[in-house]
Amino acid sequence: MATPLYYTSLAGFQHTVKQLLEKDADVNSQSEVYDNALYAASHEGHKEIVQQLLEKGINVNAL
């Protein structure tokens, strides 16, 4: 099941992603379509969100 962090990363809602990360959202939670928030954001070209997720310590090797 996708999380709010996944959907906001996919949609490019940078401010909301920041808020979720500040509230310790699980950056490594898995989803069905793009695997996780990092892949969703990168697929859609949301570079700022990708950077935020990387800074928060998302596992880049998780699939």
PDB file of C-alpha atoms in Angstrom:
ATOM      1  CA  MET A   1       0.000   0.000   0.000  1.00  0.00           C
ATOM      2  CA  ALA A   2       1.409   3.366  -1.002  1.00  0.00           C
ATOM      3  CA  THR A   3       1.971   6.013   1.651  1.00  0.00           C
ATOM      4  CA  PRO A   4       1.265   9.751   1.621  1.00  0.00           C
ATOM      5  CA  LEU A   5       5.009  10.302   1.119  1.00  0.00           C
ATOM      6  CA  TYR A   6       4.913   8.151  -2.007  1.00  0.00           C
ATOM      7  CA  TYR A   7       1.944  10.007  -3.508  1.00  0.00           C
ATOM      8  CA  THR A   8       3.251  13.476  -2.695  1.00  0.00           C
ATOM      9  CA  SER A   9       6.650  12.554  -4.148  1.00  0.00           C
ATOM     10  CA  LEU A  10       4.991  11.247  -7.294  1.00  0.00           C
ATOM     11  CA  ALA A  11       2.871  14.388  -7.643  1.00  0.00           C
ATOM     12  CA  GLY A  12       5.756  16.760  -6.952  1.00  0.00           C
ATOM     13  CA  PHE A  13       4.342  18.419  -3.852  1.00  0.00           C
ATOM     14  CA  GLN A  14       7.714  19.529  -2.512  1.00  0.00           C
ATOM     15  CA  HIS A  15       6.395  21.442   0.508  1.00  0.00           C
ATOM     16  CA  THR A  16       4.220  18.530   1.615  1.00  0.00           C
ATOM     17  CA  VAL A  17       7.092  16.080   1.169  1.00  0.00           C
ATOM     18  CA  LYS A  18       9.223  18.321   3.377  1.00  0.00           C
ATOM     19  CA  GLN A  19       6.521  18.359   6.055  1.00  0.00           C
ATOM     20  CA  LEU A  20       6.134  14.584   5.960  1.00  0.00           C
ATOM     21  CA  LEU A  21       9.889  14.113   6.248  1.00  0.00           C
ATOM     22  CA  GLU A  22       9.982  16.487   9.214  1.00  0.00           C
ATOM     23  CA  LYS A  23       7.366  14.274  10.878  1.00  0.00           C
ATOM     24  CA  ASP A  24       9.607  11.230  10.295  1.00  0.00           C
ATOM     25  CA  ALA A  25       7.671   9.584   7.469  1.00  0.00           C
ATOM     26  CA  ASP A  26       9.139   6.208   6.528  1.00  0.00           C
ATOM     27  CA  VAL A  27      11.276   7.039   3.482  1.00  0.00           C
ATOM     28  CA  ASN A  28      11.891   3.368   2.741  1.00  0.00           C
ATOM     29  CA  SER A  29       8.285   2.206   2.587  1.00  0.00           C
ATOM     30  CA  GLN A  30       7.503   0.204  -0.526  1.00  0.00           C
ATOM     31  CA  SER A  31       4.748   0.634  -3.098  1.00  0.00           C
ATOM     32  CA  GLU A  32       3.554  -1.345  -6.087  1.00  0.00           C
ATOM     33  CA  VAL A  33       4.121   0.884  -9.117  1.00  0.00           C
ATOM     34  CA  TYR A  34       7.475   2.678  -8.717  1.00  0.00           C
ATOM     35  CA  ASP A  35       8.659   0.700  -5.675  1.00  0.00           C
ATOM     36  CA  ASN A  36       9.171   3.718  -3.382  1.00  0.00           C
ATOM     37  CA  ALA A  37       9.014   7.503  -3.113  1.00  0.00           C
ATOM     38  CA  LEU A  38      12.508   7.978  -4.551  1.00  0.00           C
ATOM     39  CA  TYR A  39      11.738   6.100  -7.738  1.00  0.00           C
ATOM     40  CA  ALA A  40       8.363   7.829  -8.082  1.00  0.00           C
ATOM     41  CA  ALA A  41       9.915  11.294  -7.732  1.00  0.00           C
ATOM     42  CA  SER A  42      12.800  10.537 -10.061  1.00  0.00           C
ATOM     43  CA  HIS A  43      10.493   9.006 -12.688  1.00  0.00           C
ATOM     44  CA  GLU A  44       8.478  12.219 -12.749  1.00  0.00           C
ATOM     45  CA  GLY A  45      11.573  14.447 -12.773  1.00  0.00           C
ATOM     46  CA  HIS A  46      11.087  16.015  -9.337  1.00  0.00           C
ATOM     47  CA  LYS A  47      14.772  16.683  -8.640  1.00  0.00           C
ATOM     48  CA  GLU A  48      14.231  18.712  -5.473  1.00  0.00           C
ATOM     49  CA  ILE A  49      12.190  15.928  -3.915  1.00  0.00           C
ATOM     50  CA  VAL A  50      14.802  13.353  -4.906  1.00  0.00           C
ATOM     51  CA  GLN A  51      17.393  15.486  -3.116  1.00  0.00           C
ATOM     52  CA  GLN A  52      15.200  15.770  -0.009  1.00  0.00           C
ATOM     53  CA  LEU A  53      14.743  11.996   0.116  1.00  0.00           C
ATOM     54  CA  LEU A  54      18.457  11.371  -0.347  1.00  0.00           C
ATOM     55  CA  GLU A  55      19.282  13.800   2.449  1.00  0.00           C
ATOM     56  CA  LYS A  56      16.817  11.971   4.705  1.00  0.00           C
ATOM     57  CA  GLY A  57      18.653   8.700   4.110  1.00  0.00           C
ATOM     58  CA  ILE A  58      16.425   6.753   1.737  1.00  0.00           C
ATOM     59  CA  ASN A  59      17.886   3.417   0.696  1.00  0.00           C
ATOM     60  CA  VAL A  60      18.805   3.874  -2.966  1.00  0.00           C
ATOM     61  CA  ASN A  61      19.204   0.118  -3.430  1.00  0.00           C
ATOM     62  CA  ALA A  62      15.768  -0.872  -2.130  1.00  0.00           C
ATOM     63  CA  LEU A  63      13.506  -2.572  -4.642  1.00  0.00           C
TER      64      LEU A  63
END
